[in-house]
Coordinates of C-alpha atoms in Angstrom, one line a residue:
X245 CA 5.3 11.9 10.2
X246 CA 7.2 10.3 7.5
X247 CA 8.1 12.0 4.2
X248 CA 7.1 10.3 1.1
X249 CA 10.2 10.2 0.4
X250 CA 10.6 7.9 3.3
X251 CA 8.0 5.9 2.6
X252 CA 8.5 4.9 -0.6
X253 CA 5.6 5.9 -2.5
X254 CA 5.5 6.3 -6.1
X255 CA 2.9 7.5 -8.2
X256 CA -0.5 8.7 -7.5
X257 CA 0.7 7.3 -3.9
X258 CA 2.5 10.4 -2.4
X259 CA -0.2 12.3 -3.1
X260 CA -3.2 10.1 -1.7
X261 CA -2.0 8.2 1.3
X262 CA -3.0 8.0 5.2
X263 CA 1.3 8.2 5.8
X264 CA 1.8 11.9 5.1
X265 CA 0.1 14.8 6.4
X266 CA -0.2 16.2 3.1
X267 CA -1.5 12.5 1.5
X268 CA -4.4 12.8 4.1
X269 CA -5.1 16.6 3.8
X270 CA -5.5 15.5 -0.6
X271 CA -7.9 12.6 0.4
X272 CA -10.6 14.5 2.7
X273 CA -10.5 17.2 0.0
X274 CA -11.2 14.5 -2.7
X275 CA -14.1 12.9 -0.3
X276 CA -15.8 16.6 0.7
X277 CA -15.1 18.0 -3.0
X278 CA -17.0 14.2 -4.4
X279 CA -19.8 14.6 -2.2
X280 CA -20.2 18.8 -2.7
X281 CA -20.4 17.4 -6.2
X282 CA -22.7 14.8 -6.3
X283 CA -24.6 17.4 -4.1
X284 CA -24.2 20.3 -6.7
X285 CA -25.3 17.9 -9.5
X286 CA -28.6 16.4 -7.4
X287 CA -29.4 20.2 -6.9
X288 CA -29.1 21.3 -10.2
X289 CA -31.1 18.5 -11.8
X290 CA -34.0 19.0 -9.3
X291 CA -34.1 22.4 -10.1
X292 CA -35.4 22.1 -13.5
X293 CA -38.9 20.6 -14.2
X294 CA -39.4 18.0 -16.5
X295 CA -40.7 18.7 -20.0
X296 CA -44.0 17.0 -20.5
X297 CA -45.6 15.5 -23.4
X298 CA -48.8 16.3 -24.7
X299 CA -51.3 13.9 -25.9

């Protein structure tokens, strides 16, 4: 594997990429964290029933 040194990334680049070990270790932990997330969210938002209005 090449170091990002080596690559020549610059920025958010070395430390999301699919050169390093490390870059790719940082992007499935972004994907699985964004989806545990969106997952967390949907779960706490069905939890609680709506308020309804009365007439």
């Amino acid at each position: 594997m090449v170091s990002a040194e080596g690559a020549n990334l610059k920025g958010w680049q070395v430390y999301f990429n699919n050169v390093t070990v490390k870059g790719r270790r940082n992007v499935v932990f972004a994907v699985y964290g964004s989806c545990f997330a969106v997952w967390a969210l949907m779960k706490m938002r069905k939890g609680s029933p709506a308020i309804e209005q009365s007439k």
